[in-house]
Short mmCIF file of C-alpha atoms (C1' of nucleotides) in Angstrom, two decimals:
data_model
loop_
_atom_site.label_atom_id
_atom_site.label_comp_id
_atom_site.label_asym_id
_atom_site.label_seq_id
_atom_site.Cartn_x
_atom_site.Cartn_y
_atom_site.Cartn_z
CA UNK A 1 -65.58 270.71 -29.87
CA UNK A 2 -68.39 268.24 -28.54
CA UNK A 3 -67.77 269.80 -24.48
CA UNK A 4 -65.89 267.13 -22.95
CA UNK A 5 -64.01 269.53 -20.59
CA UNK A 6 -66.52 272.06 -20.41
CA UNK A 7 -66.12 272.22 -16.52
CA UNK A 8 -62.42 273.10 -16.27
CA UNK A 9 -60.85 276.55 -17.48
CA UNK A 10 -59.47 277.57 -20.41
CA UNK A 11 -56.46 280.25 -20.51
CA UNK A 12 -54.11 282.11 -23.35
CA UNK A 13 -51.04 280.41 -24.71
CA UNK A 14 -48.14 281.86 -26.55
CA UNK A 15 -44.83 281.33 -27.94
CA UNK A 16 -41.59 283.26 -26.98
CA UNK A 17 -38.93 282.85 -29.78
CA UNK A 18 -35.26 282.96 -28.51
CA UNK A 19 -33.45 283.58 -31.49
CA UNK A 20 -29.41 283.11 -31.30
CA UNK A 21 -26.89 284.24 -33.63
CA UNK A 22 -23.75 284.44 -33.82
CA UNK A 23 -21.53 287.83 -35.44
CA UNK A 24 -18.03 289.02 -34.62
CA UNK A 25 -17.07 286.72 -32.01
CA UNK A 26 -19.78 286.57 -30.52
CA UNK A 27 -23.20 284.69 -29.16
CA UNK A 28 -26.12 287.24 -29.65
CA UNK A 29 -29.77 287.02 -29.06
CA UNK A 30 -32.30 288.92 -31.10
CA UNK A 31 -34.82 291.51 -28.57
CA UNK A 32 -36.78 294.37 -28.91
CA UNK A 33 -38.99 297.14 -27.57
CA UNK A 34 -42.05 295.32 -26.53
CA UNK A 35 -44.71 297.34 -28.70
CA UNK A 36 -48.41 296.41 -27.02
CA UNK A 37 -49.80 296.75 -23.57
CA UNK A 38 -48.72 296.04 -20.94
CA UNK A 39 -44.68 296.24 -20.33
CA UNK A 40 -44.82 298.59 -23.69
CA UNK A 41 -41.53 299.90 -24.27
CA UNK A 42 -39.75 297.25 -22.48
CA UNK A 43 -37.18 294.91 -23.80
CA UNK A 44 -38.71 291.65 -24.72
CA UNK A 45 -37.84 288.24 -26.64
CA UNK A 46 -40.61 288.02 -29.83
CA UNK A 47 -43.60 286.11 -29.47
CA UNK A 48 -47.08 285.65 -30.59
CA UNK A 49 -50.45 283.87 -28.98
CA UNK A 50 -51.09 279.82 -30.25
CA UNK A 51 -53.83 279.92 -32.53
CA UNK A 52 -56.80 277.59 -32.70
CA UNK A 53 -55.56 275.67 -36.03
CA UNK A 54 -51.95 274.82 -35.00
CA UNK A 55 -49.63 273.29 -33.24
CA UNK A 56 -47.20 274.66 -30.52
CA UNK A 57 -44.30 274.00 -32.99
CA UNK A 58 -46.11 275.43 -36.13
CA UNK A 59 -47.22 278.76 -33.87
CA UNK A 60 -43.22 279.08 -33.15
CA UNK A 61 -42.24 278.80 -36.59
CA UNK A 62 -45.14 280.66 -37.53
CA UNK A 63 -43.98 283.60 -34.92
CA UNK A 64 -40.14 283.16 -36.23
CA UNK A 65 -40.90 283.64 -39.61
CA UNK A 66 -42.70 286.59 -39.66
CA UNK A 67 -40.11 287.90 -37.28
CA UNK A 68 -37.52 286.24 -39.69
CA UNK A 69 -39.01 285.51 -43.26
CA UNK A 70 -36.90 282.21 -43.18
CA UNK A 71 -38.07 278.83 -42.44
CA UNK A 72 -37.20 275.49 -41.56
CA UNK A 73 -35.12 276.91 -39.10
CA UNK A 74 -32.96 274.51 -36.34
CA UNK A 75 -35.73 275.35 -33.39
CA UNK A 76 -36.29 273.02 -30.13
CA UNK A 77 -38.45 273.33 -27.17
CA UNK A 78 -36.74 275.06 -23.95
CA UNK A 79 -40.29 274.35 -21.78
CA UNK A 80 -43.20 275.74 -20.87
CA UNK A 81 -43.37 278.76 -18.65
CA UNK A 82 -46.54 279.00 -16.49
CA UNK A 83 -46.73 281.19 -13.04
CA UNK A 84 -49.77 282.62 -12.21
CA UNK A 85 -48.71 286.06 -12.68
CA UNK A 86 -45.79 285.54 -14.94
CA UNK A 87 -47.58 288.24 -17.41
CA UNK A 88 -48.64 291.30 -16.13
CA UNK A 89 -52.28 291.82 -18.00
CA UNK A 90 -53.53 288.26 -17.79
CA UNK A 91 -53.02 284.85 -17.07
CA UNK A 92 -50.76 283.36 -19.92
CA UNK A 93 -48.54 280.30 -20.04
CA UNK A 94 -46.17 280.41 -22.88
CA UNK A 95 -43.80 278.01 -24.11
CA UNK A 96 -40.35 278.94 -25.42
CA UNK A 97 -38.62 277.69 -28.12
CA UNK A 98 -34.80 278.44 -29.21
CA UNK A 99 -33.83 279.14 -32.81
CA UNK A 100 -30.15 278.74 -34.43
CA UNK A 101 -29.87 281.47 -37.13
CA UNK A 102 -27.03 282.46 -39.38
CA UNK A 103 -27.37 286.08 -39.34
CA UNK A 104 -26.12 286.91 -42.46
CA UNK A 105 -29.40 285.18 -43.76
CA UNK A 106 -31.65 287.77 -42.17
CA UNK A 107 -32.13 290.65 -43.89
CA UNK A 108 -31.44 293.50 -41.97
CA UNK A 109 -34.26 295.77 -43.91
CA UNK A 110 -36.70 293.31 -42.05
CA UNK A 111 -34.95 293.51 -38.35
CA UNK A 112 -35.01 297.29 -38.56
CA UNK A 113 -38.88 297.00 -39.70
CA UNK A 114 -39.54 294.56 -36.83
CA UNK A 115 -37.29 296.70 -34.40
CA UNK A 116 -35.21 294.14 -32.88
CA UNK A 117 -31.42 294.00 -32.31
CA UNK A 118 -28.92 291.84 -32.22
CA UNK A 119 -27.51 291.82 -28.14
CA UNK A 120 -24.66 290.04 -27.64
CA UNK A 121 -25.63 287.31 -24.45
CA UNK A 122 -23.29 288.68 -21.84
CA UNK A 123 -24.98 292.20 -22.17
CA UNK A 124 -28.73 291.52 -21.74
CA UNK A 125 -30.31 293.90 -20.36
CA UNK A 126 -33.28 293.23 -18.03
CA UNK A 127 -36.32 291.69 -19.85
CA UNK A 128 -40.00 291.67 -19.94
CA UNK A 129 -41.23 289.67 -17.44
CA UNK A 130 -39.84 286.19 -16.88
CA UNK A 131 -37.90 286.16 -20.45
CA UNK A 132 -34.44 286.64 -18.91
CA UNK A 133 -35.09 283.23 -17.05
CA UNK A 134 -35.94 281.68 -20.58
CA UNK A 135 -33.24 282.85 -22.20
CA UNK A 136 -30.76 281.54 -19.27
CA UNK A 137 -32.55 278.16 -19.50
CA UNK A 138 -32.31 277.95 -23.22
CA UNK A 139 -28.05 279.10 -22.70
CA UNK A 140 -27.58 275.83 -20.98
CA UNK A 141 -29.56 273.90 -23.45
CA UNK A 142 -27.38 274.96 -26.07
CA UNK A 143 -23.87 274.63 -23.74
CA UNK A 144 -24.57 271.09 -23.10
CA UNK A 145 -26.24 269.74 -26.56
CA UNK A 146 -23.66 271.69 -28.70
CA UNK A 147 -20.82 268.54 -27.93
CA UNK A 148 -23.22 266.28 -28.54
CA UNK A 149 -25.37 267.18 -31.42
CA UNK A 150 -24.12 269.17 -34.56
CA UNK A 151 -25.84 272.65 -33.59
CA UNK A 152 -22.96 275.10 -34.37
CA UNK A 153 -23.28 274.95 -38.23
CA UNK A 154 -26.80 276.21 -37.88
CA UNK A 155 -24.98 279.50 -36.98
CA UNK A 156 -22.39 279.83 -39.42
CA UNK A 157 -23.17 279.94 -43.24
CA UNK A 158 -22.77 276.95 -45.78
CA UNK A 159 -19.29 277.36 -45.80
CA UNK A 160 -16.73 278.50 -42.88
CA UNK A 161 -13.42 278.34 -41.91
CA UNK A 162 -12.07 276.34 -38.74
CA UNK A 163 -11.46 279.25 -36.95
CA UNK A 164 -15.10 280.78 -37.03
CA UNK A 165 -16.79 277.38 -35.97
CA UNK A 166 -13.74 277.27 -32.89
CA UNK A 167 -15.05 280.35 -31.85
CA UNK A 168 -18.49 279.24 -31.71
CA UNK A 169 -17.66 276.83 -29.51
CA UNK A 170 -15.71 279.53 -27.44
CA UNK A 171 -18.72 281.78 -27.45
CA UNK A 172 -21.33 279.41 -26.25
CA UNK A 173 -19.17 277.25 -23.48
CA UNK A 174 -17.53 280.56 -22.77
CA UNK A 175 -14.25 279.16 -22.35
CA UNK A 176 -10.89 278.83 -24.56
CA UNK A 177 -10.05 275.97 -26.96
CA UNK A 178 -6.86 274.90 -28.15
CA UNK A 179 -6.38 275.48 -31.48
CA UNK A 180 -4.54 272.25 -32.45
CA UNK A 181 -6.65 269.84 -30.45
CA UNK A 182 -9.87 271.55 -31.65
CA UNK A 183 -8.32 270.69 -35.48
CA UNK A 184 -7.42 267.56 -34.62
CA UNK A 185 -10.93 266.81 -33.54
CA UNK A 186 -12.39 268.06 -36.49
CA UNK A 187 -10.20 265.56 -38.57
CA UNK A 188 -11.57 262.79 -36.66
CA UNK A 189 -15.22 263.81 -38.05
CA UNK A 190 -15.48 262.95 -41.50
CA UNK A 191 -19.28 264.76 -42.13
CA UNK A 192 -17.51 268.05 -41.52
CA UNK A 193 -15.63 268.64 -45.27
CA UNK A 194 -12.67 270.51 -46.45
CA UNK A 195 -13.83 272.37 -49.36
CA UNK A 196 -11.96 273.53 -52.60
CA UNK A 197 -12.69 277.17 -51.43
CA UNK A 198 -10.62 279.40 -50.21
CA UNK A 199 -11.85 282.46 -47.85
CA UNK A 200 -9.39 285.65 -47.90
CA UNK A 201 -11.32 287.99 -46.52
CA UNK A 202 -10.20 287.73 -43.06
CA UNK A 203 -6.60 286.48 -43.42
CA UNK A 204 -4.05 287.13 -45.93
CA UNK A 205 -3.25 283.85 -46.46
CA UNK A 206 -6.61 282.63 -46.60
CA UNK A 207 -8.64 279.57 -44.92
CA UNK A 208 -10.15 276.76 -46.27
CA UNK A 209 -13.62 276.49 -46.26
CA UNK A 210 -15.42 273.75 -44.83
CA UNK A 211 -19.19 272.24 -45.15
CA UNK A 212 -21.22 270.15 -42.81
CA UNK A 213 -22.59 267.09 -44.75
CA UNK A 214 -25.89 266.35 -43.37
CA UNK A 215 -26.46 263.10 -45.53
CA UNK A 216 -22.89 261.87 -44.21
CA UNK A 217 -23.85 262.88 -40.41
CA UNK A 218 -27.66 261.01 -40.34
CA UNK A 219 -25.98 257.86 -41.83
CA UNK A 220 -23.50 258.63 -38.64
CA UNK A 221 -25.21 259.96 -36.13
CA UNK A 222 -22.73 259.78 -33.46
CA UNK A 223 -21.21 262.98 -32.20
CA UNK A 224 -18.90 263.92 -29.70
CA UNK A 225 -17.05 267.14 -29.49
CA UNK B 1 -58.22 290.15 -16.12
CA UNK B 2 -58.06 293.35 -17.97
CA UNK B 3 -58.71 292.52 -21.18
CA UNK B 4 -55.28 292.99 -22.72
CA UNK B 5 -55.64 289.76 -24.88
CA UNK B 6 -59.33 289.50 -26.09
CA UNK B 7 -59.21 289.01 -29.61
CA UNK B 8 -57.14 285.82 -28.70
CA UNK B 9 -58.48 282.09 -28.15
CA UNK B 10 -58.08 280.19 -24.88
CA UNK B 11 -56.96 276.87 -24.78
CA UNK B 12 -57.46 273.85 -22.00
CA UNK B 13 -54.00 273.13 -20.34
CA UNK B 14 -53.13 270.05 -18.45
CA UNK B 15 -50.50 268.36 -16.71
CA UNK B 16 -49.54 264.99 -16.92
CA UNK B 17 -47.17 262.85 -14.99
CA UNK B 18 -44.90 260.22 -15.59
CA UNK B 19 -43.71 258.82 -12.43
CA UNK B 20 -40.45 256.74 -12.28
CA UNK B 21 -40.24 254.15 -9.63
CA UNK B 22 -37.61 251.39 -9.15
CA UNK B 23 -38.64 247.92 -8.20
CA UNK B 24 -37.06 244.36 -8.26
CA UNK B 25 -34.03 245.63 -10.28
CA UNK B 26 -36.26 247.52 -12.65
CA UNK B 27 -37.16 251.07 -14.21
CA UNK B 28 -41.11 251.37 -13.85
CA UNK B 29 -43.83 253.49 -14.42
CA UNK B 30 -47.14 254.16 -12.49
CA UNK B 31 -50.07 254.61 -14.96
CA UNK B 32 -53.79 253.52 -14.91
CA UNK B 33 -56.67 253.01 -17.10
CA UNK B 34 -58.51 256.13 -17.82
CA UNK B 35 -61.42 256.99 -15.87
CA UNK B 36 -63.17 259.55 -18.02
CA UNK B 37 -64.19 260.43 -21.88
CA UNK B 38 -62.93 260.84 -24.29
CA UNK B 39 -60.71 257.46 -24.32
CA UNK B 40 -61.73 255.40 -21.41
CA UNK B 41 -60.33 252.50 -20.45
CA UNK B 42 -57.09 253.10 -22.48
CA UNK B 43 -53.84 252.97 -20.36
CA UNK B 44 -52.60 256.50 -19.66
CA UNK B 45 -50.56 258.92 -17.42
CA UNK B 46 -52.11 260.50 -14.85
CA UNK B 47 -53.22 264.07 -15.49
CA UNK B 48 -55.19 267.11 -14.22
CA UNK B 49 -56.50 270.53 -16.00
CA UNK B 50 -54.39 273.41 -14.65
CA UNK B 51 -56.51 275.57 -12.53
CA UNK B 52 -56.63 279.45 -12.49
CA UNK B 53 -54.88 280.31 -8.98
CA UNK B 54 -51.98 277.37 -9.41
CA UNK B 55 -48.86 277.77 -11.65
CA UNK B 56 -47.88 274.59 -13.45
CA UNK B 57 -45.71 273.33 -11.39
CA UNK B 58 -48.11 273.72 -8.63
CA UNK B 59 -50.81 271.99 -10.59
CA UNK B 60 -48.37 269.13 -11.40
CA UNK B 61 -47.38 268.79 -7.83
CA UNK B 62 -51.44 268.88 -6.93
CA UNK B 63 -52.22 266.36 -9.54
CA UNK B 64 -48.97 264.15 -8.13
CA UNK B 65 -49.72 264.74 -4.54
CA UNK B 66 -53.42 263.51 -4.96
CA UNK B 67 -52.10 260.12 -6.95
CA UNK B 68 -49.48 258.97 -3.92
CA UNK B 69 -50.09 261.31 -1.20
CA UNK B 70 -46.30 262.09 -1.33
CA UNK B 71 -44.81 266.31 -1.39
CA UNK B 72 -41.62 267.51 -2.48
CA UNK B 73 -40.90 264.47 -4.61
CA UNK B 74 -38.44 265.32 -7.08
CA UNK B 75 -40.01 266.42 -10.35
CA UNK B 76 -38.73 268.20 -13.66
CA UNK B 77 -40.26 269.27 -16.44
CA UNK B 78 -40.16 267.36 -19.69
CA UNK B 79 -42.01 269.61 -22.17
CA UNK B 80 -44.68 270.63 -23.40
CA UNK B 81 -46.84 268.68 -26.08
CA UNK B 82 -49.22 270.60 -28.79
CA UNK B 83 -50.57 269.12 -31.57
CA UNK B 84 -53.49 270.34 -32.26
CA UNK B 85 -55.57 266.71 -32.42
CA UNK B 86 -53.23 265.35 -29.55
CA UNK B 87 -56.49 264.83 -27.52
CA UNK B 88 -59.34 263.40 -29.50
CA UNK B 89 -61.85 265.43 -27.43
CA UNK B 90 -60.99 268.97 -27.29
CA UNK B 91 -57.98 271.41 -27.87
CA UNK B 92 -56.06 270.62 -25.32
CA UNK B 93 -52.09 271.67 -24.33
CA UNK B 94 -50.72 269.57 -21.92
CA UNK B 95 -46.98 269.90 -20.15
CA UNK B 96 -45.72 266.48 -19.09
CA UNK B 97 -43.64 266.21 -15.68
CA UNK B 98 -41.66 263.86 -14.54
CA UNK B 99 -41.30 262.54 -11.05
CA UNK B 100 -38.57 259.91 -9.29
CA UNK B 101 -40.21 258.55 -5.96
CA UNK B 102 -39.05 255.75 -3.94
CA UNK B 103 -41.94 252.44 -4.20
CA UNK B 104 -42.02 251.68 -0.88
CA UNK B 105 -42.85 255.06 0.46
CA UNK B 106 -45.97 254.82 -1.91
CA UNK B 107 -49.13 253.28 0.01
CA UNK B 108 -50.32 250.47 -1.93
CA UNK B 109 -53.87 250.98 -0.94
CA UNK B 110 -53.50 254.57 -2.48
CA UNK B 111 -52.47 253.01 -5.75
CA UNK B 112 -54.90 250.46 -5.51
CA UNK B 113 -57.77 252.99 -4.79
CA UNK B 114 -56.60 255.31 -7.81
CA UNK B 115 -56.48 252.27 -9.76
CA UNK B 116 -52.75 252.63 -11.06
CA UNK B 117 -50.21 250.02 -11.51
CA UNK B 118 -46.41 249.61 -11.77
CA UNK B 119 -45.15 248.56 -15.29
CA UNK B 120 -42.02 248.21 -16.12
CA UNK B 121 -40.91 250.36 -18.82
CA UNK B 122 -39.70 248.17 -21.48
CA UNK B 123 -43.19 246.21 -21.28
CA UNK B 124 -45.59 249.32 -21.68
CA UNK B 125 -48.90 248.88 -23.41
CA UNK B 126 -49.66 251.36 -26.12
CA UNK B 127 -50.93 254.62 -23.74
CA UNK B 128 -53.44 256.97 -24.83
CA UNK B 129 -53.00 259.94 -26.90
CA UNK B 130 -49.59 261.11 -27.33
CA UNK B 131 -48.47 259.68 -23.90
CA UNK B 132 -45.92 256.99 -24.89
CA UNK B 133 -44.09 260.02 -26.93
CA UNK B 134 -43.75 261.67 -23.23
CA UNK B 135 -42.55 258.79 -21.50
CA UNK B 136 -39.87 258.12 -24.26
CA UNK B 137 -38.73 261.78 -23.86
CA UNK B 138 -38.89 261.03 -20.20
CA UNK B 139 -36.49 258.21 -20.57
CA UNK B 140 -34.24 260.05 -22.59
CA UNK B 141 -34.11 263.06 -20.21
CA UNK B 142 -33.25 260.67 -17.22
CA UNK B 143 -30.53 259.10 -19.11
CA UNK B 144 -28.73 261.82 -20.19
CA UNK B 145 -29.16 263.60 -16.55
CA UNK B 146 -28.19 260.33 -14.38
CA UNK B 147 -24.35 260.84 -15.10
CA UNK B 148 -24.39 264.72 -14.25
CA UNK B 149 -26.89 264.62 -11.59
CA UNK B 150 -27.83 263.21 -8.55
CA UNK B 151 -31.21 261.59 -9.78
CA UNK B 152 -31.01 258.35 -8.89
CA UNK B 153 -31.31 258.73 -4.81
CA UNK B 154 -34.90 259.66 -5.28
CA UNK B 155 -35.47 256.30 -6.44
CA UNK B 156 -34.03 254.91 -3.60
CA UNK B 157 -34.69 254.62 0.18
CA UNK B 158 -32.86 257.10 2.46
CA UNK B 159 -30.05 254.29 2.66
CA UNK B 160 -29.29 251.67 0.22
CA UNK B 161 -26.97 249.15 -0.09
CA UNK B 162 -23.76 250.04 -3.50
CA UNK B 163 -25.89 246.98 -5.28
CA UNK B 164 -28.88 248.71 -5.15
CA UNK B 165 -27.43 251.88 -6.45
CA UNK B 166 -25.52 249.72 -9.74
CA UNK B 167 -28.86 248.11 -10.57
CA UNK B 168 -30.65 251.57 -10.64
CA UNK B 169 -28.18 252.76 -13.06
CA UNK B 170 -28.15 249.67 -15.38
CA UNK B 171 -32.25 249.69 -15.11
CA UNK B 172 -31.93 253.26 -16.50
CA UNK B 173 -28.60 253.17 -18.83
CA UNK B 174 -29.99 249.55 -20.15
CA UNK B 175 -26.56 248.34 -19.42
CA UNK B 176 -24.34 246.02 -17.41
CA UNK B 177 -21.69 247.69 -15.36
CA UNK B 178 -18.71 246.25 -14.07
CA UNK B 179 -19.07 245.83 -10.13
CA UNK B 180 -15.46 247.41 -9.15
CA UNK B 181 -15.21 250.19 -11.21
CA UNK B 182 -18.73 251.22 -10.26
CA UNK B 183 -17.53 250.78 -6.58
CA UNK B 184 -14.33 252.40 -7.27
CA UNK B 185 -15.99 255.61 -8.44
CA UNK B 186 -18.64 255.66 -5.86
CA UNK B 187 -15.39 255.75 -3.69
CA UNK B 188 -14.27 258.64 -4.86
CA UNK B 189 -17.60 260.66 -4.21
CA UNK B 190 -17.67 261.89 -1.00
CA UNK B 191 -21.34 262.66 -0.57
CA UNK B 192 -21.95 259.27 -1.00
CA UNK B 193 -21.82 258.12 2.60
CA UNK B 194 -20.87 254.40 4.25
CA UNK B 195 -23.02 254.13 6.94
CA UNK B 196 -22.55 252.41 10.44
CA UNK B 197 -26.15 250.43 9.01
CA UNK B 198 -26.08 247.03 7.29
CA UNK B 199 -28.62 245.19 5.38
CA UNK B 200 -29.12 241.61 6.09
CA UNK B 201 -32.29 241.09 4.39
CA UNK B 202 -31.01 240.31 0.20
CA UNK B 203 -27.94 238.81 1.36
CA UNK B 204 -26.25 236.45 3.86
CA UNK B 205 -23.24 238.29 4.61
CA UNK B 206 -24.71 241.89 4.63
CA UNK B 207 -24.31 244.96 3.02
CA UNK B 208 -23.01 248.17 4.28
CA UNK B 209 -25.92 250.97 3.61
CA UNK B 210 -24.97 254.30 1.93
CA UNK B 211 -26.75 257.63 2.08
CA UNK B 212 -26.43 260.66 -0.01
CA UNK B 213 -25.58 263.54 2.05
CA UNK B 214 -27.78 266.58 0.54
CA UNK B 215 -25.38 269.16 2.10
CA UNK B 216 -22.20 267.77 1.06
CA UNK B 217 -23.55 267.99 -2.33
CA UNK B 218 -24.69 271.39 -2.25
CA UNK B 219 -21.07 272.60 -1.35
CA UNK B 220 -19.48 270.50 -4.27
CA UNK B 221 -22.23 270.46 -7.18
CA UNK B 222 -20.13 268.58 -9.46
CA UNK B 223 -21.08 265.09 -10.35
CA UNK B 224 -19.49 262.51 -12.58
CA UNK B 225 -20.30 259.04 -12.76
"C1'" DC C 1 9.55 293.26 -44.59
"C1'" DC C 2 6.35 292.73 -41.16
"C1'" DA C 3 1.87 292.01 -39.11
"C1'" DA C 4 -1.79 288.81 -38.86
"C1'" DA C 5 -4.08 284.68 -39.19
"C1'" DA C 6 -3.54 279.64 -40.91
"C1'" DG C 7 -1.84 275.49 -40.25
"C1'" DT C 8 0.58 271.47 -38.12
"C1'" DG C 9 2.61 266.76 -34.05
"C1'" DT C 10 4.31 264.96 -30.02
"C1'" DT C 11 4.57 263.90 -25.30
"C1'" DC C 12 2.57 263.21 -20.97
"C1'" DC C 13 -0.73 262.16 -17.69
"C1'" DG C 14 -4.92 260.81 -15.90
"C1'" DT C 15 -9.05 258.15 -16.68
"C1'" DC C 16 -11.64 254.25 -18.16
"C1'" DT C 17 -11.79 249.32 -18.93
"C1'" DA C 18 -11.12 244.64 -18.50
"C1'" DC C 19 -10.67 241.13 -15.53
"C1'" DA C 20 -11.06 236.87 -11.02
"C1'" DC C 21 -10.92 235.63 -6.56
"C1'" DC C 22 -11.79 235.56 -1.39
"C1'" DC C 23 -15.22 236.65 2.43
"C1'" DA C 24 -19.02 236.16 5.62
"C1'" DT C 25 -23.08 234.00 6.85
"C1'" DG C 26 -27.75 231.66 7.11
"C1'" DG C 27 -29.87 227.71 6.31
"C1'" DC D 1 -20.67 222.82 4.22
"C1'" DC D 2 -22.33 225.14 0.52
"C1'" DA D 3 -24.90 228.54 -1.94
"C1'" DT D 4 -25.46 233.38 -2.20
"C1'" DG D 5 -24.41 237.94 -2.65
"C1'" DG D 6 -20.55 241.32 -0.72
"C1'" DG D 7 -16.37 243.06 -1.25
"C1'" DT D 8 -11.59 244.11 -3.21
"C1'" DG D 9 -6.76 245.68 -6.84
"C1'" DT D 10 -3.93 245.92 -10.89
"C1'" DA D 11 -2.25 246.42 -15.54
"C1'" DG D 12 -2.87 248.05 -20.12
"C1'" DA D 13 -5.34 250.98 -23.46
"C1'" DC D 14 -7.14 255.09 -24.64
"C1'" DG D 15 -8.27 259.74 -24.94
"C1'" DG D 16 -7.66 264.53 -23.50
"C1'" DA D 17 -4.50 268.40 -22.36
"C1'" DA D 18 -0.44 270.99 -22.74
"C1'" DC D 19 2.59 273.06 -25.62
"C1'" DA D 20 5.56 276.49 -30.12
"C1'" DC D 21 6.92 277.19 -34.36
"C1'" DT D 22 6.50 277.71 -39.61
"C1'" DT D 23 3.74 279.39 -43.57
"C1'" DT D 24 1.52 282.66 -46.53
"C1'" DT D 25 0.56 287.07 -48.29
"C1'" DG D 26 -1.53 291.84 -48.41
"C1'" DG D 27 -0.28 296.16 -47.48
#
DNA sequence: CCAAAAGTGTTCCGTCTACACCCATGG
DNA sequence: CCATGGGTGTAGACGGAACACTTTTGG
């Protein structure tokens, strides 16, 4: 604090949290009623103001897990947001940042406290202020990382079947995939392991359970899906 | 300026720019020694404090504009950088942009005057503050992009010669490419335009000159190469 | 016994890759 | 006439896409 920049202008910045899960089929995003002045009422991502003693990426997590109670989430930067009158009360610029949740580790006790939902993505409604646009940019951040970097298993739990991580990929490229090729794929990657488990809840016959091997993956880091 | 945020702290937020140019078969980068406290005379970006009345982008295109004198260069943002000591003055958040402009439509005298100098980017110095972290993110961002968009015109003059266009994607892949297959697939892209032009000054026999049709493009936004 | 989800291979086609020689011209 | 960079085609390998039936078991 010796002054150095004393001449130009200082001005608030926040963090919006874009938190994605993914439940029944389906990509959701976790909104609520915005709760202060001004846009009150409104729908709104979750976000908080960067504090003097930390970072942009410790005021996100900071943000997530009091929205969340769970850290070390998968998080990345979608980019700062900064038009002049982008907030209605004063000049902010905030920068967003995306988080990969498995929403079976969120207590729901805590998302009713908080008021937020789960919305699935293709039934957002409109958002407070430019959020919508943050939420679109952080949708094609995800469709074209998630063939090249091992993303989907932040949204599953430690163990799944084939079938729920092909329908990730369905929900966030929005598009079919072949059941056999999408196997055969997943043969070809040896960090993603058959299990001895068995799940039988959602077939009679019931589906191996696999688990993502992050010690086999950063000795392999090469991805392609 | 209501109010709505008062028990919050401000923060200084600049922009800095990384500005891609492509010169004698080679990626490069424009930076300078810096001019001011903390940390003068340490090779750095060029940067400017965002201003009340401008958006981000507006104060990156300000800062850009008064470096080369050049408008509507194409520019994207890379991210935005927070640690808290990042700056060894103040508290300052900065949001790095990153611009593609053709050398020879920058005035030398302009560079000379701001006292910036092309360096090719697998010879930089060590930059100040956090600024080599930018320009590797940079680098990153244009590699992944050059295959699904059409970056690499903005490096080029308004026509260019198929060699040209190879070396500006082996300067930013960092690899060889096989001359026929390159041409092959240029072939098949039909925005990519022979011209009646040819260029006898790098060669004996001449080279046909190419342009990239904007509107073409805009009909058929897909992009492979 | 039947509904519902799991699991499994082959063929075909298009795309990418490797590769070497002739052409035109200025000096 | 020769050095320099411009320009061209083909064959083989590889990877991605299309495609249908059998298995298991709870109810």
């Amino acid at each position: 604090m010796t002054g150095f920049y004393g001449e130009h202008s200082k001005v608030f910045v926040s963090v919006d949290c874009i938190v994605f899960g993914f439940d029944n089929d389906k990509l959701k995003l976790l909104i609520g009623r915005r709760q202060m002045d001004p846009g009150r009422g409104e729908w709104s991502l979750y976000g908080g103001f960067v504090r003097e003693d930390e970072s942009l990426v410790e005021a996100a997590n900071r943000v997530l897990f009091s929205l969340t109670g769970l850290e070390n989430l998968y998080m990345k930067q979608v980019g700062a947001f900064g038009a002049i009158d982008r907030d209605p009360g004063e000049r902010v610029i905030t920068v967003a940042y995306c988080a990969l949740i498995n929403v079976n580790d969120y207590d729901d006790r805590l998302r009713v406290e908080h008021g937020v939902e789960w919305v699935s993505i293709d039934e957002l409604p409109k958002l407070y202020s430019d959020h919508n646009e943050m939420v679109r940019k952080a949708v094609t951040l995800l469709r074209r990382r998630i063939s090249t970097e091992p993303l989907s298993f932040n949204l599953l739990p430690e163990l799944f079947t084939l079938t729920q991580l092909q329908h990730v990929y369905e929900a966030i490229l929005g598009e079919q995939i072949d059941k056999r090729n999408f196997r055969k794929r997943i043969k070809a990657i040896d960090f993603i392991e058959k299990t001895e488990y068995i799940d039988k809840l959602t077939s009679k016959r019931g589906a191996s359970l696999y688990r993502f091997n992050k010690e086999m993956f950063a000795n392999e880091p090469s991805f392609k899906l």
